[in-house]
Amino acid sequence: MRFAAVSIDLDELHHYFAIHGLPAPERAAHVVYDRAVPRASDWAEALGVPLTFFVVGRDLERAENAETVRSLLARGHELGNHSFSHHYDLTRRDRAEMAREVAGGIDALTRATGTRPLGFRAPGYLVNDELIGVLASLGVAYDSSVFPSPAYYAAKAAKLFSLKLRGRTSQSVRGTAKMLLAPARPYRLGTPFWKRGGGIPELPIQVTPGTRLPYIGTSLVLAGADGARLMTRTLMLEPFVNLELHGMDFLGVDDELGPLLPHQPDARLTRTAKLAALTAAVELLKKMRFRFVRLDEAARTVG
Ligand SMILES: [Zn+2]
């Protein structure tokens, strides 16, 4: 049986503004929870696909957001931990702070829903051995953060370099190039984390076989429906597809994205165009006989 999973990181828009060194407008504060989440769950339910939402713990201090995640859980979706504060430089902080961030995310979700989250996704896809050690010591059941895509890594490095040239400070961090050596298919984390070992399961962010191009929401929406189908076809022989999206992928230009337009090409797309690309990918995966599961279910199949 071949599995596919769709997960959505619920980064609010202020994180995107921070990546580009821009101030976030007040009216953009809750756009992801208030607009993107309902659209995402409607979209997935129409396709019969269960979702895994990665939640930033701090966002649950807003009562409406806590209510939203409770209803997602009640509808059969999974909630995972995306840390308490979503610090892009989490791997550069000391172990005590990493532990506070991971435990803070677990506690926030447990308090809001009564259910302890099983999975973790690191901010900016960045982990290191110390952070993996923290996950294991806190009883986290699986991680889904490693993103072994040279193309993504190069694009991020170029972006950070160009911001630096223009004297702007990004909140984003590049991380070690060693992560590019990690397996592209699910594995048990070793030491170092990009090697196989006997640790908790890692469900890497999907890349295309061989070329290791990022197969994530941003690349699918930029490719359009036909491009998304072409990319999806390359996954024909994969045992598992881990499609990672962001709340951002369910927002259009009229959703307070204005100031991001010069910096992020995907912010210029209409919501309809984005949805068409994501739907094309999911429908083709179904046709290719992938069975959609939540990430916690997929993690249990890692040998
Ligand atoms: Zn994030």
Coordinates of C-alpha atoms and ligand atoms in Angstrom, one line a residue:
M1 CA 0.0 0.0 0.0
R2 CA 1.3 3.4 -0.9
F3 CA 0.5 6.4 1.2
A4 CA 0.4 10.2 0.7
A5 CA -0.1 12.8 3.4
V6 CA -0.9 16.5 3.1
S7 CA 0.2 18.8 6.0
I8 CA -0.3 22.5 6.4
D9 CA 1.9 24.7 8.5
L10 CA -0.2 27.5 10.1
D11 CA 2.4 30.2 10.0
E12 CA 0.6 33.6 10.3
L13 CA 1.5 36.2 7.8
H14 CA 3.8 38.2 10.2
H15 CA 6.3 35.4 9.8
Y16 CA 6.5 36.0 6.0
F17 CA 6.9 39.7 6.6
A18 CA 9.7 38.9 9.1
I19 CA 11.5 36.7 6.5
H20 CA 11.7 39.7 4.2
G21 CA 12.6 42.1 6.9
L22 CA 9.2 44.0 6.6
P23 CA 6.8 45.2 9.3
A24 CA 3.5 43.3 9.3
P25 CA 0.3 45.3 8.9
E26 CA -2.2 44.9 11.8
R27 CA -5.1 43.8 9.6
A28 CA -3.0 40.8 8.4
A29 CA -2.6 39.5 11.9
H30 CA -5.1 36.6 11.8
V31 CA -5.7 36.0 8.1
V32 CA -4.3 32.4 8.2
Y33 CA -6.6 31.2 11.0
D34 CA -9.6 33.2 10.0
R35 CA -9.5 32.7 6.2
A36 CA -7.0 30.1 5.1
V37 CA -7.9 27.3 7.6
P38 CA -11.6 27.1 6.8
R39 CA -10.8 27.1 3.1
A40 CA -8.1 24.4 3.5
S41 CA -10.4 22.1 5.5
D42 CA -13.3 22.6 3.1
W43 CA -10.9 21.9 0.2
A44 CA -9.5 18.7 1.8
E45 CA -12.8 17.4 2.9
A46 CA -14.3 17.8 -0.6
L47 CA -11.3 15.7 -1.8
G48 CA -11.7 13.2 1.0
V49 CA -8.2 13.9 2.3
P50 CA -7.4 14.0 6.0
L51 CA -4.9 16.8 6.9
T52 CA -2.2 17.3 9.5
F53 CA -2.0 21.0 10.7
F54 CA 1.2 22.2 12.3
V55 CA 0.3 24.7 14.9
V56 CA 2.4 27.5 16.5
G57 CA 1.6 27.2 20.2
R58 CA 1.6 30.9 20.9
D59 CA -1.2 31.4 18.4
L60 CA -3.6 29.4 20.6
E61 CA -3.6 32.3 23.2
R62 CA -6.3 33.8 20.9
A63 CA -9.5 32.1 21.9
E64 CA -10.9 32.0 18.3
N65 CA -7.7 30.1 17.2
A66 CA -8.1 27.6 20.0
E67 CA -11.7 27.0 18.9
T68 CA -10.6 26.6 15.3
V69 CA -8.1 23.9 16.1
R70 CA -10.6 22.0 18.3
S71 CA -13.0 21.9 15.4
L72 CA -10.2 20.6 13.1
L73 CA -9.5 17.8 15.5
A74 CA -13.2 17.0 15.8
R75 CA -13.4 16.7 12.0
G76 CA -10.7 14.0 12.0
H77 CA -7.6 16.1 11.1
E78 CA -4.4 15.8 13.1
L79 CA -2.7 18.6 15.0
G80 CA 1.1 18.7 15.2
N81 CA 3.5 20.9 17.1
H82 CA 5.2 23.7 15.1
S83 CA 7.0 25.0 18.3
F84 CA 5.7 27.6 20.7
S85 CA 7.0 30.8 19.1
H86 CA 8.3 29.7 15.6
H87 CA 11.8 31.1 16.0
Y88 CA 13.5 30.6 12.6
D89 CA 16.8 30.4 14.5
L90 CA 15.7 27.8 17.0
T91 CA 18.7 25.5 16.1
R92 CA 21.0 28.3 17.1
R93 CA 19.5 28.7 20.6
D94 CA 20.6 26.6 23.6
R95 CA 19.2 23.3 24.6
A96 CA 17.1 24.7 27.4
E97 CA 15.4 27.1 25.1
M98 CA 14.8 24.4 22.4
A99 CA 13.2 22.3 25.1
R100 CA 11.0 25.2 26.2
E101 CA 9.9 25.8 22.6
V102 CA 9.1 22.2 21.9
A103 CA 7.4 21.6 25.3
G104 CA 5.6 24.9 25.1
G105 CA 4.0 23.9 21.7
I106 CA 3.0 20.5 23.1
D107 CA 1.4 22.1 26.2
A108 CA -0.4 24.8 24.3
L109 CA -2.1 22.1 22.0
T110 CA -2.8 19.8 24.9
R111 CA -4.4 22.6 26.9
A112 CA -6.5 23.8 24.0
T113 CA -7.7 20.4 22.8
G114 CA -7.2 17.8 25.6
T115 CA -5.1 15.8 23.1
R116 CA -1.3 15.6 23.1
P117 CA 0.2 16.2 19.6
L118 CA 2.4 13.3 18.3
G119 CA 4.4 15.1 15.6
F120 CA 6.8 18.0 15.3
R121 CA 7.8 20.3 12.4
A122 CA 10.6 22.7 13.0
P123 CA 10.3 26.4 11.9
G124 CA 12.1 26.9 8.5
Y125 CA 12.6 23.1 8.2
L126 CA 15.7 23.3 10.4
V127 CA 16.7 20.7 12.9
N128 CA 20.1 19.7 14.4
D129 CA 21.2 16.8 16.6
E130 CA 20.5 18.8 19.8
L131 CA 16.9 19.6 18.7
I132 CA 16.3 15.9 17.7
G133 CA 17.6 14.9 21.2
V134 CA 15.1 17.3 22.7
L135 CA 12.2 15.8 20.7
A136 CA 13.2 12.3 21.8
S137 CA 13.5 13.3 25.5
L138 CA 10.0 14.9 25.4
G139 CA 8.4 11.8 23.9
V140 CA 7.6 13.2 20.4
A141 CA 6.5 10.3 18.2
Y142 CA 7.8 11.6 14.9
D143 CA 9.5 14.5 13.2
S144 CA 8.7 15.9 9.7
S145 CA 11.2 18.7 9.1
V146 CA 14.2 17.5 7.1
F147 CA 14.1 19.0 3.6
P148 CA 16.9 17.5 1.5
S149 CA 16.5 19.7 -1.6
P150 CA 19.6 21.4 -3.0
A151 CA 17.4 23.7 -5.2
Y152 CA 15.5 24.9 -2.1
Y153 CA 18.7 25.4 -0.1
A154 CA 20.3 27.4 -2.9
A155 CA 17.3 29.6 -3.4
K156 CA 17.2 30.3 0.4
A157 CA 20.9 31.1 0.5
A158 CA 20.6 33.4 -2.5
K159 CA 17.6 35.2 -0.9
L160 CA 19.5 35.7 2.4
F161 CA 22.6 37.0 0.6
S162 CA 20.6 39.5 -1.4
L163 CA 18.8 40.8 1.7
K164 CA 22.2 41.2 3.3
L165 CA 23.6 43.1 0.3
R166 CA 20.6 45.5 0.7
G167 CA 21.4 45.9 4.4
R168 CA 18.1 44.2 5.5
T169 CA 17.9 41.7 8.3
S170 CA 15.9 38.5 7.7
Q171 CA 14.6 36.3 10.5
S172 CA 15.4 33.3 8.3
V173 CA 18.4 31.1 8.8
R174 CA 20.1 28.9 6.2
G175 CA 21.2 25.8 8.3
T176 CA 23.8 23.2 7.5
A177 CA 24.3 22.0 3.9
K178 CA 24.7 18.5 5.4
M179 CA 20.9 18.1 5.6
L180 CA 21.1 17.7 1.8
L181 CA 22.7 14.3 2.4
A182 CA 19.6 13.1 4.3
P183 CA 17.4 10.3 2.8
A184 CA 14.5 11.6 0.7
R185 CA 12.2 8.8 2.0
P186 CA 11.0 8.2 5.5
Y187 CA 13.8 6.9 7.9
R188 CA 14.6 6.6 11.5
L189 CA 16.8 9.4 12.7
G190 CA 20.4 8.7 13.5
T191 CA 23.3 10.8 14.8
P192 CA 24.0 13.0 12.9
F193 CA 20.3 13.4 11.9
W194 CA 20.9 13.1 8.2
K195 CA 22.0 9.5 8.7
R196 CA 19.8 6.5 9.3
G197 CA 19.7 5.3 12.8
G198 CA 17.4 3.9 15.5
G199 CA 15.7 7.1 16.6
I200 CA 12.2 8.5 16.1
P201 CA 10.8 8.3 12.5
E202 CA 11.6 11.2 10.2
L203 CA 9.1 12.0 7.4
P204 CA 11.2 14.3 5.1
I205 CA 9.5 17.1 3.2
Q206 CA 8.9 15.7 -0.3
V207 CA 11.4 16.2 -3.1
T208 CA 11.3 14.9 -6.7
P209 CA 13.3 11.7 -7.1
G210 CA 16.8 12.2 -8.5
T211 CA 16.5 15.9 -9.1
R212 CA 15.3 16.6 -5.5
L213 CA 13.3 19.6 -6.5
P214 CA 11.0 20.8 -3.8
Y215 CA 7.5 19.2 -4.1
I216 CA 5.7 21.6 -1.8
G217 CA 2.7 23.9 -2.0
T218 CA 4.8 26.9 -3.1
S219 CA 6.4 25.0 -6.0
L220 CA 3.0 23.5 -7.1
V221 CA 1.1 26.8 -7.1
L222 CA 4.0 28.5 -9.1
A223 CA 4.0 25.6 -11.6
G224 CA 0.2 25.9 -12.2
A225 CA -2.1 22.9 -12.7
D226 CA -0.3 21.4 -15.7
G227 CA 3.1 21.9 -14.0
A228 CA 1.8 20.4 -10.8
R229 CA 0.7 17.3 -12.7
L230 CA 4.1 17.0 -14.4
M231 CA 5.9 17.2 -11.0
T232 CA 3.4 14.7 -9.5
R233 CA 4.1 12.2 -12.2
T234 CA 7.8 12.0 -11.2
L235 CA 6.6 10.5 -7.9
M236 CA 5.2 7.4 -9.6
L237 CA 7.5 5.0 -7.9
E238 CA 7.6 6.6 -4.4
P239 CA 6.3 4.5 -1.5
F240 CA 5.2 7.7 0.3
V241 CA 4.5 11.3 -0.7
N242 CA 4.7 14.0 2.0
L243 CA 3.1 17.1 0.5
E244 CA 3.7 20.1 2.7
L245 CA 1.6 23.3 2.3
H246 CA 1.2 26.5 4.2
G247 CA -1.8 28.5 5.2
M248 CA -0.4 31.0 2.7
D249 CA -1.3 28.6 -0.2
F250 CA -5.0 29.2 0.5
L251 CA -4.7 33.0 0.4
G252 CA -5.1 35.3 -2.6
V253 CA -3.8 38.7 -3.5
D254 CA -6.9 40.3 -1.8
D255 CA -6.0 38.6 1.6
E256 CA -3.7 41.4 2.8
L257 CA -0.7 40.0 0.9
G258 CA -0.1 43.4 -0.8
P259 CA 3.3 44.3 0.8
L260 CA 4.7 40.8 0.0
L261 CA 4.0 41.1 -3.8
P262 CA 7.5 42.4 -4.7
H263 CA 9.2 39.8 -2.6
Q264 CA 7.2 36.6 -3.1
P265 CA 6.1 35.5 -6.6
D266 CA 3.4 33.1 -5.1
A267 CA 1.7 36.1 -3.4
R268 CA 0.8 37.4 -6.9
L269 CA -1.3 34.4 -7.8
T270 CA -5.1 34.3 -7.4
R271 CA -6.6 32.0 -4.9
T272 CA -8.4 30.1 -7.7
A273 CA -5.2 29.5 -9.6
K274 CA -3.4 28.2 -6.4
L275 CA -6.3 25.9 -5.6
A276 CA -6.5 24.5 -9.1
A277 CA -2.8 23.5 -8.9
L278 CA -3.1 21.9 -5.5
T279 CA -6.3 20.0 -6.6
A280 CA -4.6 18.8 -9.8
A281 CA -1.7 17.3 -7.7
V282 CA -4.0 15.6 -5.2
E283 CA -6.3 14.2 -7.8
L284 CA -3.4 12.8 -9.8
L285 CA -1.9 11.2 -6.6
K286 CA -5.3 9.5 -6.0
K287 CA -5.4 8.3 -9.6
M288 CA -1.8 6.9 -9.1
R289 CA -3.4 4.9 -6.2
F290 CA -1.8 6.7 -3.3
R291 CA -4.0 6.4 -0.2
F292 CA -4.2 9.6 1.8
V293 CA -3.5 9.4 5.5
R294 CA -2.5 11.7 8.4
L295 CA 1.2 12.0 9.2
D296 CA 0.8 10.2 12.5
E297 CA -0.6 7.2 10.6
A298 CA 2.3 7.4 8.1
A299 CA 4.8 7.6 10.9
R300 CA 3.6 4.3 12.3
T301 CA 4.6 2.6 9.0
V302 CA 8.2 3.6 9.2
G303 CA 10.2 0.4 9.9
Ligands
ZN1 ZN 6.5 27.5 9.7

